[in-house]
C-alpha positions as protocol buffer text, in pm:
chain_id: "A"
residue {
  index: 1
  type: UNK
  ca { x: -1881 y: 1250 z: -89 }
}
residue {
  index: 2
  type: UNK
  ca { x: -1574 y: 1018 z: -40 }
}
residue {
  index: 3
  type: UNK
  ca { x: -1371 y: 909 z: -382 }
}
residue {
  index: 4
  type: UNK
  ca { x: -1119 y: 641 z: -455 }
}
residue {
  index: 5
  type: UNK
  ca { x: -894 y: 659 z: -719 }
}
residue {
  index: 6
  type: UNK
  ca { x: -749 y: 297 z: -766 }
}
residue {
  index: 7
  type: UNK
  ca { x: -1054 y: 204 z: -726 }
}
residue {
  index: 8
  type: UNK
  ca { x: -1117 y: -130 z: -890 }
}
residue {
  index: 9
  type: UNK
  ca { x: -678 y: -251 z: -790 }
}
residue {
  index: 10
  type: UNK
  ca { x: -629 y: -500 z: -517 }
}
residue {
  index: 11
  type: UNK
  ca { x: -652 y: -198 z: -192 }
}
residue {
  index: 12
  type: UNK
  ca { x: -896 y: 13 z: -383 }
}
residue {
  index: 13
  type: UNK
  ca { x: -1106 y: -287 z: -412 }
}
residue {
  index: 14
  type: UNK
  ca { x: -1082 y: -373 z: -32 }
}
residue {
  index: 15
  type: UNK
  ca { x: -1110 y: 2 z: 81 }
}
residue {
  index: 16
  type: UNK
  ca { x: -1513 y: -7 z: -70 }
}
residue {
  index: 17
  type: UNK
  ca { x: -1557 y: -285 z: 78 }
}
residue {
  index: 18
  type: UNK
  ca { x: -1455 y: -164 z: 482 }
}
residue {
  index: 19
  type: UNK
  ca { x: -1638 y: 236 z: 414 }
}
residue {
  index: 20
  type: UNK
  ca { x: -1919 y: 59 z: 284 }
}
residue {
  index: 21
  type: UNK
  ca { x: -1947 y: -67 z: 628 }
}
residue {
  index: 22
  type: UNK
  ca { x: -1944 y: 233 z: 762 }
}
residue {
  index: 23
  type: UNK
  ca { x: -2070 y: 421 z: 539 }
}
residue {
  index: 24
  type: UNK
  ca { x: -2370 y: 428 z: 252 }
}
residue {
  index: 25
  type: UNK
  ca { x: -2341 y: 376 z: -116 }
}
residue {
  index: 26
  type: UNK
  ca { x: -2400 y: 649 z: -209 }
}
residue {
  index: 27
  type: UNK
  ca { x: -2182 y: 829 z: -48 }
}
residue {
  index: 28
  type: UNK
  ca { x: -1904 y: 651 z: -194 }
}
residue {
  index: 29
  type: UNK
  ca { x: -1739 y: 681 z: -517 }
}
residue {
  index: 30
  type: UNK
  ca { x: -1524 y: 479 z: -745 }
}
residue {
  index: 31
  type: UNK
  ca { x: -1244 y: 611 z: -931 }
}
residue {
  index: 32
  type: UNK
  ca { x: -1161 y: 387 z: -1233 }
}
residue {
  index: 33
  type: UNK
  ca { x: -902 y: 464 z: -1531 }
}
residue {
  index: 34
  type: UNK
  ca { x: -1167 y: 107 z: -1698 }
}
residue {
  index: 35
  type: UNK
  ca { x: -1482 y: 181 z: -1594 }
}
residue {
  index: 36
  type: UNK
  ca { x: -1514 y: -219 z: -1727 }
}
residue {
  index: 37
  type: UNK
  ca { x: -1373 y: -369 z: -1454 }
}
residue {
  index: 38
  type: UNK
  ca { x: -1565 y: -193 z: -1261 }
}
residue {
  index: 39
  type: UNK
  ca { x: -1915 y: -326 z: -1297 }
}
residue {
  index: 40
  type: UNK
  ca { x: -1867 y: -534 z: -930 }
}
residue {
  index: 41
  type: UNK
  ca { x: -1835 y: -159 z: -790 }
}
residue {
  index: 42
  type: UNK
  ca { x: -2149 y: -128 z: -962 }
}
residue {
  index: 43
  type: UNK
  ca { x: -2308 y: -382 z: -825 }
}
residue {
  index: 44
  type: UNK
  ca { x: -2290 y: -309 z: -472 }
}
residue {
  index: 45
  type: UNK
  ca { x: -2395 y: 63 z: -547 }
}
residue {
  index: 46
  type: UNK
  ca { x: -2158 y: 219 z: -570 }
}
residue {
  index: 47
  type: UNK
  ca { x: -2136 y: 515 z: -836 }
}
residue {
  index: 48
  type: UNK
  ca { x: -1816 y: 476 z: -1110 }
}
residue {
  index: 49
  type: UNK
  ca { x: -1657 y: 761 z: -1256 }
}
residue {
  index: 50
  type: UNK
  ca { x: -1380 y: 737 z: -1487 }
}
residue {
  index: 51
  type: UNK
  ca { x: -1079 y: 946 z: -1398 }
}
residue {
  index: 52
  type: UNK
  ca { x: -717 y: 850 z: -1541 }
}
residue {
  index: 53
  type: UNK
  ca { x: -408 y: 941 z: -1331 }
}
residue {
  index: 54
  type: UNK
  ca { x: -207 y: 1045 z: -1663 }
}
residue {
  index: 55
  type: UNK
  ca { x: -523 y: 1219 z: -1775 }
}
residue {
  index: 56
  type: UNK
  ca { x: -637 y: 1505 z: -1613 }
}
residue {
  index: 57
  type: UNK
  ca { x: -877 y: 1670 z: -1788 }
}
residue {
  index: 58
  type: UNK
  ca { x: -1074 y: 1301 z: -1653 }
}
residue {
  index: 59
  type: UNK
  ca { x: -986 y: 1463 z: -1331 }
}
residue {
  index: 60
  type: UNK
  ca { x: -1204 y: 1749 z: -1284 }
}
residue {
  index: 61
  type: UNK
  ca { x: -1482 y: 1600 z: -1383 }
}
residue {
  index: 62
  type: UNK
  ca { x: -1430 y: 1277 z: -1208 }
}
residue {
  index: 63
  type: UNK
  ca { x: -1471 y: 1484 z: -833 }
}
residue {
  index: 64
  type: UNK
  ca { x: -1660 y: 1687 z: -875 }
}
residue {
  index: 65
  type: UNK
  ca { x: -1902 y: 1719 z: -533 }
}
residue {
  index: 66
  type: UNK
  ca { x: -1627 y: 1514 z: -305 }
}
residue {
  index: 67
  type: UNK
  ca { x: -1490 y: 1611 z: -14 }
}
residue {
  index: 68
  type: UNK
  ca { x: -1236 y: 1394 z: 70 }
}
residue {
  index: 69
  type: UNK
  ca { x: -1016 y: 1221 z: -184 }
}
residue {
  index: 70
  type: UNK
  ca { x: -856 y: 849 z: -127 }
}
residue {
  index: 71
  type: UNK
  ca { x: -500 y: 926 z: -333 }
}
residue {
  index: 72
  type: UNK
  ca { x: -360 y: 505 z: -299 }
}
residue {
  index: 73
  type: UNK
  ca { x: -56 y: 600 z: -506 }
}
residue {
  index: 74
  type: UNK
  ca { x: 58 y: 508 z: -851 }
}
residue {
  index: 75
  type: UNK
  ca { x: 172 y: 180 z: -941 }
}
residue {
  index: 76
  type: UNK
  ca { x: 352 y: 315 z: -1215 }
}
residue {
  index: 77
  type: UNK
  ca { x: 705 y: 402 z: -1049 }
}
residue {
  index: 78
  type: UNK
  ca { x: 825 y: 669 z: -1215 }
}
residue {
  index: 79
  type: UNK
  ca { x: 620 y: 867 z: -1283 }
}
residue {
  index: 80
  type: UNK
  ca { x: 421 y: 870 z: -974 }
}
residue {
  index: 81
  type: UNK
  ca { x: 519 y: 1200 z: -942 }
}
residue {
  index: 82
  type: UNK
  ca { x: 331 y: 1344 z: -1217 }
}
residue {
  index: 83
  type: UNK
  ca { x: 11 y: 1135 z: -1187 }
}
residue {
  index: 84
  type: UNK
  ca { x: -9 y: 1237 z: -872 }
}
residue {
  index: 85
  type: UNK
  ca { x: -5 y: 1636 z: -895 }
}
residue {
  index: 86
  type: UNK
  ca { x: -259 y: 1616 z: -1139 }
}
residue {
  index: 87
  type: UNK
  ca { x: -505 y: 1452 z: -874 }
}
residue {
  index: 88
  type: UNK
  ca { x: -412 y: 1669 z: -646 }
}
residue {
  index: 89
  type: UNK
  ca { x: -450 y: 1949 z: -864 }
}
residue {
  index: 90
  type: UNK
  ca { x: -785 y: 1869 z: -1002 }
}
residue {
  index: 91
  type: UNK
  ca { x: -888 y: 1785 z: -607 }
}
residue {
  index: 92
  type: UNK
  ca { x: -789 y: 2180 z: -510 }
}
residue {
  index: 93
  type: UNK
  ca { x: -992 y: 2240 z: -852 }
}
residue {
  index: 94
  type: UNK
  ca { x: -1301 y: 2058 z: -698 }
}
residue {
  index: 95
  type: UNK
  ca { x: -1258 y: 2225 z: -326 }
}
residue {
  index: 96
  type: UNK
  ca { x: -1193 y: 1894 z: -246 }
}
residue {
  index: 97
  type: UNK
  ca { x: -1169 y: 1909 z: 174 }
}
residue {
  index: 98
  type: UNK
  ca { x: -910 y: 1650 z: 288 }
}
residue {
  index: 99
  type: UNK
  ca { x: -694 y: 1442 z: 111 }
}
residue {
  index: 100
  type: UNK
  ca { x: -580 y: 1075 z: 238 }
}
residue {
  index: 101
  type: UNK
  ca { x: -240 y: 952 z: 68 }
}
residue {
  index: 102
  type: UNK
  ca { x: -113 y: 658 z: 75 }
}
residue {
  index: 103
  type: UNK
  ca { x: 233 y: 711 z: 130 }
}
residue {
  index: 104
  type: UNK
  ca { x: 552 y: 501 z: 262 }
}
residue {
  index: 105
  type: UNK
  ca { x: 635 y: 353 z: 594 }
}
residue {
  index: 106
  type: UNK
  ca { x: 858 y: 651 z: 777 }
}
residue {
  index: 107
  type: UNK
  ca { x: 908 y: 838 z: 411 }
}
residue {
  index: 108
  type: UNK
  ca { x: 1090 y: 1138 z: 544 }
}
residue {
  index: 109
  type: UNK
  ca { x: 1362 y: 887 z: 670 }
}
residue {
  index: 110
  type: UNK
  ca { x: 1336 y: 589 z: 475 }
}
residue {
  index: 111
  type: UNK
  ca { x: 1601 y: 480 z: 293 }
}
residue {
  index: 112
  type: UNK
  ca { x: 1435 y: 254 z: 4 }
}
residue {
  index: 113
  type: UNK
  ca { x: 1450 y: 490 z: -311 }
}
residue {
  index: 114
  type: UNK
  ca { x: 1093 y: 396 z: -313 }
}
residue {
  index: 115
  type: UNK
  ca { x: 1050 y: 687 z: -82 }
}
residue {
  index: 116
  type: UNK
  ca { x: 1129 y: 939 z: -315 }
}
residue {
  index: 117
  type: UNK
  ca { x: 836 y: 953 z: -450 }
}
residue {
  index: 118
  type: UNK
  ca { x: 616 y: 1001 z: -192 }
}
residue {
  index: 119
  type: UNK
  ca { x: 850 y: 1240 z: -14 }
}
residue {
  index: 120
  type: UNK
  ca { x: 811 y: 1387 z: -320 }
}
residue {
  index: 121
  type: UNK
  ca { x: 425 y: 1351 z: -342 }
}
residue {
  index: 122
  type: UNK
  ca { x: 362 y: 1508 z: 55 }
}
residue {
  index: 123
  type: UNK
  ca { x: 559 y: 1768 z: -56 }
}
residue {
  index: 124
  type: UNK
  ca { x: 377 y: 1917 z: -353 }
}
residue {
  index: 125
  type: UNK
  ca { x: 58 y: 1859 z: -159 }
}
residue {
  index: 126
  type: UNK
  ca { x: 158 y: 2098 z: 182 }
}
residue {
  index: 127
  type: UNK
  ca { x: 327 y: 2310 z: -152 }
}
residue {
  index: 128
  type: UNK
  ca { x: -7 y: 2277 z: -322 }
}
residue {
  index: 129
  type: UNK
  ca { x: -265 y: 2389 z: 19 }
}
residue {
  index: 130
  type: UNK
  ca { x: -461 y: 2078 z: -24 }
}
residue {
  index: 131
  type: UNK
  ca { x: -616 y: 1984 z: 331 }
}
residue {
  index: 132
  type: UNK
  ca { x: -426 y: 1662 z: 353 }
}
residue {
  index: 133
  type: UNK
  ca { x: -345 y: 1360 z: 616 }
}
residue {
  index: 134
  type: UNK
  ca { x: -41 y: 1067 z: 521 }
}
residue {
  index: 135
  type: UNK
  ca { x: -172 y: 695 z: 531 }
}
residue {
  index: 136
  type: UNK
  ca { x: 225 y: 606 z: 562 }
}
residue {
  index: 137
  type: UNK
  ca { x: 158 y: 252 z: 484 }
}
residue {
  index: 138
  type: UNK
  ca { x: 478 y: 27 z: 546 }
}
residue {
  index: 139
  type: UNK
  ca { x: 540 y: -404 z: 347 }
}
residue {
  index: 140
  type: UNK
  ca { x: 218 y: -580 z: 288 }
}
residue {
  index: 141
  type: UNK
  ca { x: 268 y: -932 z: 408 }
}
residue {
  index: 142
  type: UNK
  ca { x: 121 y: -1003 z: 83 }
}
residue {
  index: 143
  type: UNK
  ca { x: 495 y: -912 z: -98 }
}
residue {
  index: 144
  type: UNK
  ca { x: 628 y: -1188 z: 39 }
}
residue {
  index: 145
  type: UNK
  ca { x: 428 y: -1494 z: 119 }
}
residue {
  index: 146
  type: UNK
  ca { x: 401 y: -1450 z: -309 }
}
residue {
  index: 147
  type: UNK
  ca { x: 766 y: -1612 z: -281 }
}
residue {
  index: 148
  type: UNK
  ca { x: 645 y: -1893 z: -70 }
}
residue {
  index: 149
  type: UNK
  ca { x: 574 y: -2188 z: -362 }
}
residue {
  index: 150
  type: UNK
  ca { x: 858 y: -2036 z: -526 }
}
residue {
  index: 151
  type: UNK
  ca { x: 1081 y: -2077 z: -181 }
}
residue {
  index: 152
  type: UNK
  ca { x: 961 y: -2406 z: -162 }
}
residue {
  index: 153
  type: UNK
  ca { x: 953 y: -2524 z: -518 }
}
residue {
  index: 154
  type: UNK
  ca { x: 1325 y: -2465 z: -453 }
}
residue {
  index: 155
  type: UNK
  ca { x: 1424 y: -2505 z: -120 }
}
residue {
  index: 156
  type: UNK
  ca { x: 1496 y: -2195 z: -42 }
}
residue {
  index: 157
  type: UNK
  ca { x: 1445 y: -1884 z: 12 }
}
residue {
  index: 158
  type: UNK
  ca { x: 1663 y: -1541 z: -117 }
}
residue {
  index: 159
  type: UNK
  ca { x: 1698 y: -1169 z: -42 }
}
residue {
  index: 160
  type: UNK
  ca { x: 1874 y: -910 z: 95 }
}
residue {
  index: 161
  type: UNK
  ca { x: 1709 y: -817 z: 368 }
}
residue {
  index: 162
  type: UNK
  ca { x: 1933 y: -992 z: 630 }
}
residue {
  index: 163
  type: UNK
  ca { x: 1865 y: -993 z: 978 }
}
residue {
  index: 164
  type: UNK
  ca { x: 1628 y: -672 z: 950 }
}
residue {
  index: 165
  type: UNK
  ca { x: 1257 y: -689 z: 1093 }
}
residue {
  index: 166
  type: UNK
  ca { x: 954 y: -620 z: 860 }
}
residue {
  index: 167
  type: UNK
  ca { x: 607 y: -489 z: 1038 }
}
residue {
  index: 168
  type: UNK
  ca { x: 408 y: -642 z: 710 }
}
residue {
  index: 169
  type: UNK
  ca { x: 49 y: -570 z: 752 }
}
residue {
  index: 170
  type: UNK
  ca { x: -193 y: -765 z: 501 }
}
residue {
  index: 171
  type: UNK
  ca { x: -369 y: -527 z: 235 }
}
residue {
  index: 172
  type: UNK
  ca { x: -691 y: -602 z: 478 }
}
residue {
  index: 173
  type: UNK
  ca { x: -521 y: -462 z: 731 }
}
residue {
  index: 174
  type: UNK
  ca { x: -437 y: -120 z: 544 }
}
residue {
  index: 175
  type: UNK
  ca { x: -741 y: -92 z: 384 }
}
residue {
  index: 176
  type: UNK
  ca { x: -943 y: -87 z: 666 }
}
residue {
  index: 177
  type: UNK
  ca { x: -784 y: 125 z: 816 }
}
residue {
  index: 178
  type: UNK
  ca { x: -802 y: 417 z: 527 }
}
residue {
  index: 179
  type: UNK
  ca { x: -1156 y: 335 z: 571 }
}
residue {
  index: 180
  type: UNK
  ca { x: -1182 y: 449 z: 979 }
}
residue {
  index: 181
  type: UNK
  ca { x: -968 y: 717 z: 962 }
}
residue {
  index: 182
  type: UNK
  ca { x: -1218 y: 832 z: 584 }
}
residue {
  index: 183
  type: UNK
  ca { x: -1438 y: 847 z: 811 }
}
residue {
  index: 184
  type: UNK
  ca { x: -1370 y: 971 z: 1075 }
}
residue {
  index: 185
  type: UNK
  ca { x: -1478 y: 1320 z: 1259 }
}
residue {
  index: 186
  type: UNK
  ca { x: -1309 y: 1511 z: 1398 }
}
residue {
  index: 187
  type: UNK
  ca { x: -1068 y: 1658 z: 1184 }
}
residue {
  index: 188
  type: UNK
  ca { x: -826 y: 1515 z: 960 }
}
residue {
  index: 189
  type: UNK
  ca { x: -584 y: 1758 z: 790 }
}
residue {
  index: 190
  type: UNK
  ca { x: -167 y: 1750 z: 863 }
}
residue {
  index: 191
  type: UNK
  ca { x: -219 y: 1413 z: 1057 }
}
residue {
  index: 192
  type: UNK
  ca { x: 89 y: 1202 z: 950 }
}
residue {
  index: 193
  type: UNK
  ca { x: 48 y: 829 z: 1037 }
}
residue {
  index: 194
  type: UNK
  ca { x: 241 y: 543 z: 1029 }
}
residue {
  index: 195
  type: UNK
  ca { x: 94 y: 184 z: 996 }
}
residue {
  index: 196
  type: UNK
  ca { x: 215 y: -88 z: 990 }
}
residue {
  index: 197
  type: UNK
  ca { x: 117 y: -467 z: 1166 }
}
residue {
  index: 198
  type: UNK
  ca { x: 142 y: -611 z: 1495 }
}
residue {
  index: 199
  type: UNK
  ca { x: 430 y: -869 z: 1451 }
}
residue {
  index: 200
  type: UNK
  ca { x: 782 y: -790 z: 1375 }
}
residue {
  index: 201
  type: UNK
  ca { x: 990 y: -1057 z: 1183 }
}
residue {
  index: 202
  type: UNK
  ca { x: 1330 y: -1182 z: 979 }
}
residue {
  index: 203
  type: UNK
  ca { x: 1295 y: -1361 z: 666 }
}
residue {
  index: 204
  type: UNK
  ca { x: 1494 y: -1590 z: 886 }
}
residue {
  index: 205
  type: UNK
  ca { x: 1245 y: -1591 z: 1098 }
}
residue {
  index: 206
  type: UNK
  ca { x: 959 y: -1635 z: 809 }
}
residue {
  index: 207
  type: UNK
  ca { x: 1181 y: -1865 z: 677 }
}
residue {
  index: 208
  type: UNK
  ca { x: 1075 y: -2113 z: 1038 }
}
residue {
  index: 209
  type: UNK
  ca { x: 770 y: -2043 z: 1043 }
}
residue {
  index: 210
  type: UNK
  ca { x: 669 y: -2180 z: 692 }
}
residue {
  index: 211
  type: UNK
  ca { x: 875 y: -2461 z: 746 }
}
residue {
  index: 212
  type: UNK
  ca { x: 704 y: -2552 z: 1062 }
}
residue {
  index: 213
  type: UNK
  ca { x: 417 y: -2528 z: 853 }
}
residue {
  index: 214
  type: UNK
  ca { x: 512 y: -2667 z: 535 }
}
residue {
  index: 215
  type: UNK
  ca { x: 716 y: -2928 z: 699 }
}
residue {
  index: 216
  type: UNK
  ca { x: 973 y: -2867 z: 437 }
}
residue {
  index: 217
  type: UNK
  ca { x: 1282 y: -2678 z: 557 }
}
residue {
  index: 218
  type: UNK
  ca { x: 1277 y: -2337 z: 342 }
}
residue {
  index: 219
  type: UNK
  ca { x: 1576 y: -2196 z: 476 }
}
residue {
  index: 220
  type: UNK
  ca { x: 1673 y: -1830 z: 438 }
}
residue {
  index: 221
  type: UNK
  ca { x: 1947 y: -1756 z: 160 }
}
residue {
  index: 222
  type: UNK
  ca { x: 2120 y: -1424 z: 175 }
}
residue {
  index: 223
  type: UNK
  ca { x: 2270 y: -1229 z: -102 }
}
residue {
  index: 224
  type: UNK
  ca { x: 2410 y: -897 z: -186 }
}
residue {
  index: 225
  type: UNK
  ca { x: 2213 y: -673 z: -371 }
}
residue {
  index: 226
  type: UNK
  ca { x: 2359 y: -692 z: -726 }
}
residue {
  index: 227
  type: UNK
  ca { x: 2381 y: -1070 z: -674 }
}
residue {
  index: 228
  type: UNK
  ca { x: 1905 y: -1032 z: -507 }
}
residue {
  index: 229
  type: UNK
  ca { x: 1869 y: -865 z: -857 }
}
residue {
  index: 230
  type: UNK
  ca { x: 2008 y: -1065 z: -1136 }
}
residue {
  index: 231
  type: UNK
  ca { x: 1843 y: -1413 z: -898 }
}
residue {
  index: 232
  type: UNK
  ca { x: 1490 y: -1107 z: -906 }
}
residue {
  index: 233
  type: UNK
  ca { x: 1582 y: -1084 z: -1319 }
}
residue {
  index: 234
  type: UNK
  ca { x: 1632 y: -1510 z: -1398 }
}
residue {
  index: 235
  type: UNK
  ca { x: 1300 y: -1505 z: -1288 }
}
residue {
  index: 236
  type: UNK
  ca { x: 1043 y: -1261 z: -1530 }
}
residue {
  index: 237
  type: UNK
  ca { x: 1107 y: -946 z: -1338 }
}
residue {
  index: 238
  type: UNK
  ca { x: 1241 y: -665 z: -1494 }
}
residue {
  index: 239
  type: UNK
  ca { x: 1519 y: -524 z: -1482 }
}
residue {
  index: 240
  type: UNK
  ca { x: 1477 y: -170 z: -1292 }
}
residue {
  index: 241
  type: UNK
  ca { x: 1134 y: -288 z: -1075 }
}
residue {
  index: 242
  type: UNK
  ca { x: 1411 y: -558 z: -951 }
}
residue {
  index: 243
  type: UNK
  ca { x: 1618 y: -343 z: -867 }
}
residue {
  index: 244
  type: UNK
  ca { x: 1416 y: -136 z: -715 }
}
residue {
  index: 245
  type: UNK
  ca { x: 1299 y: -464 z: -468 }
}
residue {
  index: 246
  type: UNK
  ca { x: 1644 y: -574 z: -419 }
}
residue {
  index: 247
  type: UNK
  ca { x: 1684 y: -221 z: -231 }
}
residue {
  index: 248
  type: UNK
  ca { x: 1400 y: -207 z: -15 }
}
residue {
  index: 249
  type: UNK
  ca { x: 1530 y: -537 z: 116 }
}
residue {
  index: 250
  type: UNK
  ca { x: 1828 y: -392 z: 153 }
}
residue {
  index: 251
  type: UNK
  ca { x: 1633 y: -88 z: 330 }
}
residue {
  index: 252
  type: UNK
  ca { x: 1474 y: -343 z: 542 }
}
residue {
  index: 253
  type: UNK
  ca { x: 1835 y: -443 z: 693 }
}
residue {
  index: 254
  type: UNK
  ca { x: 1879 y: -92 z: 793 }
}
residue {
  index: 255
  type: UNK
  ca { x: 1537 y: -46 z: 1011 }
}
residue {
  index: 256
  type: UNK
  ca { x: 1349 y: 81 z: 609 }
}
residue {
  index: 257
  type: UNK
  ca { x: 1018 y: -103 z: 720 }
}
residue {
  index: 258
  type: UNK
  ca { x: 1030 y: -166 z: 1140 }
}
residue {
  index: 259
  type: UNK
  ca { x: 789 y: -54 z: 1314 }
}
residue {
  index: 260
  type: UNK
  ca { x: 619 y: -58 z: 1714 }
}
residue {
  index: 261
  type: UNK
  ca { x: 357 y: 177 z: 1663 }
}
residue {
  index: 262
  type: UNK
  ca { x: -22 y: -36 z: 1618 }
}
residue {
  index: 263
  type: UNK
  ca { x: -112 y: 272 z: 1425 }
}
residue {
  index: 264
  type: UNK
  ca { x: -374 y: -21 z: 1248 }
}
residue {
  index: 265
  type: UNK
  ca { x: -533 y: -197 z: 1534 }
}
residue {
  index: 266
  type: UNK
  ca { x: -530 y: 72 z: 1759 }
}
residue {
  index: 267
  type: UNK
  ca { x: -737 y: 282 z: 1433 }
}
residue {
  index: 268
  type: UNK
  ca { x: -923 y: -76 z: 1395 }
}
residue {
  index: 269
  type: UNK
  ca { x: -966 y: -179 z: 1750 }
}
residue {
  index: 270
  type: UNK
  ca { x: -849 y: -550 z: 1682 }
}
residue {
  index: 271
  type: UNK
  ca { x: -574 y: -688 z: 1592 }
}
residue {
  index: 272
  type: UNK
  ca { x: -381 y: -759 z: 1253 }
}
residue {
  index: 273
  type: UNK
  ca { x: -407 y: -1037 z: 1047 }
}
residue {
  index: 274
  type: UNK
  ca { x: -161 y: -1329 z: 1213 }
}
residue {
  index: 275
  type: UNK
  ca { x: 167 y: -1366 z: 1047 }
}
residue {
  index: 276
  type: UNK
  ca { x: 64 y: -1785 z: 1114 }
}
residue {
  index: 277
  type: UNK
  ca { x: -261 y: -1774 z: 1040 }
}
residue {
  index: 278
  type: UNK
  ca { x: -140 y: -1570 z: 646 }
}
residue {
  index: 279
  type: UNK
  ca { x: 126 y: -1854 z: 602 }
}
residue {
  index: 280
  type: UNK
  ca { x: -143 y: -2104 z: 644 }
}
residue {
  index: 281
  type: UNK
  ca { x: -329 y: -1944 z: 376 }
}
residue {
  index: 282
  type: UNK
  ca { x: -32 y: -1975 z: 109 }
}
residue {
  index: 283
  type: UNK
  ca { x: 70 y: -2312 z: 165 }
}
């Protein structure tokens, strides 16, 4: 059986959708903290089990009979490492044969502060001796497209990425790649997949595309990291997370989210989602 943590989240639901195109529902287990949110998954014929990263006693039961586990990284930045350790320990105890972990693109050399918890998790997987495969995801295209509406409203797109290239892909792209890896016949233990989109772009190029499709001139306004963090705070984002997002944009300027491996399209057999089509969908 293949189990997915964070199954009710945006990525988890998409992974299950793609798994069901490659294997039967009785081979898929959805692990969710809140079972009330998992009704749609149950309706698909998937078994739903309660599992909470922060409650280790829920994990042993949740992983019973599981052979492959997709550990989707926790959304609680700052708490990820202990939460991930709980899951890894439970997987080892349950005899899970393969743990696939959603890490960060080029985590071991990334300039992004976000990489720290991913590096620690990767190290613990190795230390625990659990067979594992690393799915190092790049940026979600949706991370930037969510800023289209405010950019149109305010007449500009702000950031601190300078001319750094971004090789983003959609959640759907990453989900399909994960489903493929989880259902491959070839052994996956020890493999590392650097996952990113086929297209690479700067925020200036993204803004040019937004301008073309919207008919409204939207310039890219580059700021200093601290200034951008303050602007994000002003938009209602909590200060610690605003600082992390600004740091990530600085990481982009240093090449931290650029990749030309085309691994997702190699795995899935088709190109990743078109950036222009995604921009149109957000207008």
